């Protein structure tokens, strides 16, 4: 499923320059093409797209044919520019907004994750959307939805229900498009919060590859000294994407399972304007050290127009391009980092972790940013590529060989 | 504003035969025209339409121009058939479903009624929608939204805030279309439930006329003996629309203020198939007895296709027409009732009510269906037209003359 040279896929999360995701309600092919020209011009090979669920399925029994046509049309427009497309399904959650159909609200309030009728409705939706694009040669992957764990606690769930939901959606998508990878998508509380009702298992065992989203506003930036224009960014900030990639690779039972850095971006104020280029270069160089890295998809393609209101301040300025299609410094840095990609070393040491996230999700806090394990990994990885290995798997020499792990290092005693 | 002959306006609440209100997302002029042909063919003069708020204003800062064009296009299609159009604004609530934009949900949760930014956003929406249709000669009226009190308790409010909200929306709509009546719309808990945070004042003092929605599933049908195919419908069921019209007329400080029977329908099982025609005939004959009746708008134009799910069972079968455009018995009965309209008598007696709903909204339960006042009115009104008069206004002979009230009757002692 990966590039035979081991070169990761490089792309961008497509945030339409015209009207943000509301642009789906008035899809204008010329606008889409113009956005995709920007991205193709940067040397990217794919976009990740986010159809908006309640507009496509406004009634549980109605999936709008015209909306499916729009999704397929976006794939065709991408194909014109040589771009592959990863399609996310249940949006769901986008940049602080929950898009939820009226049939799960107020009088019809019921959990997206646990109500049998809702899950049945979602299955119909998934079948229809994936079915509408399955024949497109540039369909790259299908994702359950964008960070669906953000729909909790608004929607009840528990770890068993969350996993069952993901397996249902993945199975439905796979049946509709058996030839492309199907991926589950969760933000990083899944790795760090011991009470989170979505488990690392969901990322590393469900679907065809693991996906991670690296956002340094998750608390990791606070591990470093306070940011300042005249001081370089700290190691926690610069290595967080690599840390998540390594955690996902270390947790998967399949030592060959690829990891998709599906979202990474340079948010203010954690990454100030003078630090953007260094952030991009070092973040990606660190991630490239993992032989399991399948792809990188930058968040996001285009800035948001200021006429749109109520978004968190940082969301307006995350684009590679302005809404006027001007490439920003982050875009040039991303293109340069891609050019500088080199294969990961065939062998590297691993830091042994007491916690196996599959077996002990209640111990997730022990690998969270700022804790001893994270600090040890981030400091040691400054000296060169460093894998992570759960202690419980240290005796599996075949898996170690497959992962290219040589020397095993222990956490310094405290 | 009324017909100079005193003849009420007769229309239907337009429920699109194709896709219910979801049809707005794929507006097809031929489908709209076909629906309107049905209604014009029945002799109706207007439709009430329900644009869906979150699809028109998906971001607080974005009102979609194409969606405004769609609303205006519906007015033009209605004009082709000689139909006037009443436009409802904040939907909001439609047949058990709440349509709410992402900017008032979950992370952005805030009350539609009390949050200043949301109210500001709604004002922009109202301005835009009314502005888009203000120049259409067939614009009949503008309504704040369909039964916006259904958005509570999902959205916090209190009586003061509810009134302020209504006044803001009405003022904004009036500014955009000063030449048409602007109406507030609430379901009937506003008249009957002493704890309801929307007051009768909102109906009878805000906007240019009062609107009432008569649904006999509100408990009124239970005042009658249980329904049976071989027994006529009871007096409570048949007189409820007239009762609400009289209550609204009696409550208004302006004795000339018109009352719009904005919704009335024949729901199952309260109105069984053998009773539909009698229900329509007697319900409307009773309502015609009020000289203040401005118009009748039947709920609704078309049945719902069974492929749409999750609606309350009764909602599927309320149409004057099937989804295949066949007129149902209710349509023939409505057309016949319209033909049989005759002006209200110039004078009639009134039943004096201890409760003035403007002064004592906490006493609303005393006029609720099944209580002594309601029972006395419904029994006495079987003998002929009977107004309602708050005792506190019995000395206002000018108002009594204006309302055509002759004899004053007291509630029989209990």
Short mmCIF file of C-alpha atoms in Angstrom, two decimals, chain A residues 19-20 22 25-26 54-56 58-62 64-67 93 95-103 105-110 117 124 150 152 154 307-312, chain B residues 19-20 22 25-26 54-56 58-62 64-67 93 95-103 105-110 117 124 150 152 154 307-312:
data_model
loop_
_atom_site.label_atom_id
_atom_site.label_comp_id
_atom_site.label_asym_id
_atom_site.label_seq_id
_atom_site.Cartn_x
_atom_site.Cartn_y
_atom_site.Cartn_z
CA UNK A 19 -16.46 29.42 2.30
CA UNK A 20 -14.50 26.87 4.34
CA UNK A 22 -19.60 25.38 3.86
CA UNK A 25 -23.23 23.48 -0.11
CA UNK A 26 -22.34 25.45 -3.24
CA UNK A 54 -25.76 16.18 7.90
CA UNK A 55 -25.94 17.95 4.55
CA UNK A 56 -25.50 14.67 2.69
CA UNK A 58 -30.39 15.18 6.27
CA UNK A 59 -32.80 12.37 7.12
CA UNK A 60 -31.65 8.96 8.28
CA UNK A 61 -33.46 7.52 5.26
CA UNK A 62 -32.18 10.04 2.71
CA UNK A 64 -28.79 13.02 -1.35
CA UNK A 65 -27.67 11.84 -4.78
CA UNK A 66 -26.54 15.33 -5.75
CA UNK A 67 -24.27 15.51 -2.71
CA UNK A 93 -16.34 17.43 14.05
CA UNK A 95 -12.30 22.75 13.83
CA UNK A 96 -14.48 23.15 16.93
CA UNK A 97 -17.82 22.81 15.13
CA UNK A 98 -19.97 19.70 15.39
CA UNK A 99 -22.08 19.10 12.32
CA UNK A 100 -24.91 16.87 13.48
CA UNK A 101 -28.12 15.97 11.68
CA UNK A 102 -31.46 16.93 13.20
CA UNK A 103 -32.16 13.23 13.62
CA UNK A 105 -30.62 16.31 18.16
CA UNK A 106 -33.08 17.36 20.90
CA UNK A 107 -36.33 15.40 20.38
CA UNK A 108 -34.33 12.76 18.49
CA UNK A 109 -31.31 12.89 20.74
CA UNK A 110 -29.43 9.59 20.75
CA UNK A 117 -30.73 3.00 14.44
CA UNK A 124 -26.03 3.57 4.91
CA UNK A 150 -14.52 14.84 19.52
CA UNK A 152 -17.86 12.52 22.76
CA UNK A 154 -21.84 15.05 23.43
CA UNK A 307 -15.83 36.92 7.41
CA UNK A 308 -16.36 33.49 8.98
CA UNK A 309 -16.77 33.88 12.71
CA UNK A 310 -16.74 31.87 15.93
CA UNK A 311 -13.75 29.70 15.08
CA UNK A 312 -10.85 29.48 17.53
CA UNK B 19 -37.90 15.12 0.01
CA UNK B 20 -39.92 17.01 2.63
CA UNK B 22 -34.81 18.55 2.71
CA UNK B 25 -31.09 21.49 -0.48
CA UNK B 26 -31.91 20.48 -4.06
CA UNK B 54 -28.76 26.22 9.31
CA UNK B 55 -28.51 25.46 5.61
CA UNK B 56 -28.92 29.14 4.74
CA UNK B 58 -24.11 27.61 8.14
CA UNK B 59 -21.73 30.06 9.81
CA UNK B 60 -22.92 33.02 11.85
CA UNK B 61 -21.04 35.23 9.41
CA UNK B 62 -22.25 33.54 6.23
CA UNK B 64 -25.54 31.85 1.40
CA UNK B 65 -26.57 33.94 -1.57
CA UNK B 66 -27.68 30.87 -3.52
CA UNK B 67 -30.01 29.85 -0.71
CA UNK B 93 -38.33 23.32 14.64
CA UNK B 95 -42.35 18.30 12.85
CA UNK B 96 -40.24 17.03 15.75
CA UNK B 97 -36.86 17.85 14.19
CA UNK B 98 -34.73 20.75 15.36
CA UNK B 99 -32.53 22.17 12.65
CA UNK B 100 -29.75 23.98 14.43
CA UNK B 101 -26.51 25.34 13.04
CA UNK B 102 -23.19 23.98 14.31
CA UNK B 103 -22.51 27.41 15.79
CA UNK B 105 -24.14 23.18 19.24
CA UNK B 106 -21.76 21.40 21.62
CA UNK B 107 -18.50 23.40 21.74
CA UNK B 108 -20.46 26.47 20.62
CA UNK B 109 -23.53 25.74 22.68
CA UNK B 110 -25.42 28.92 23.58
CA UNK B 117 -23.98 37.00 19.42
CA UNK B 124 -28.46 39.16 10.01
CA UNK B 150 -40.28 24.30 20.59
CA UNK B 152 -37.01 25.57 24.43
CA UNK B 154 -33.06 22.94 24.44
CA UNK B 307 -38.63 6.49 2.78
CA UNK B 308 -38.14 9.34 5.25
CA UNK B 309 -37.82 7.90 8.72
CA UNK B 310 -37.93 8.93 12.38
CA UNK B 311 -40.91 11.27 12.11
CA UNK B 312 -43.86 10.81 14.46
#
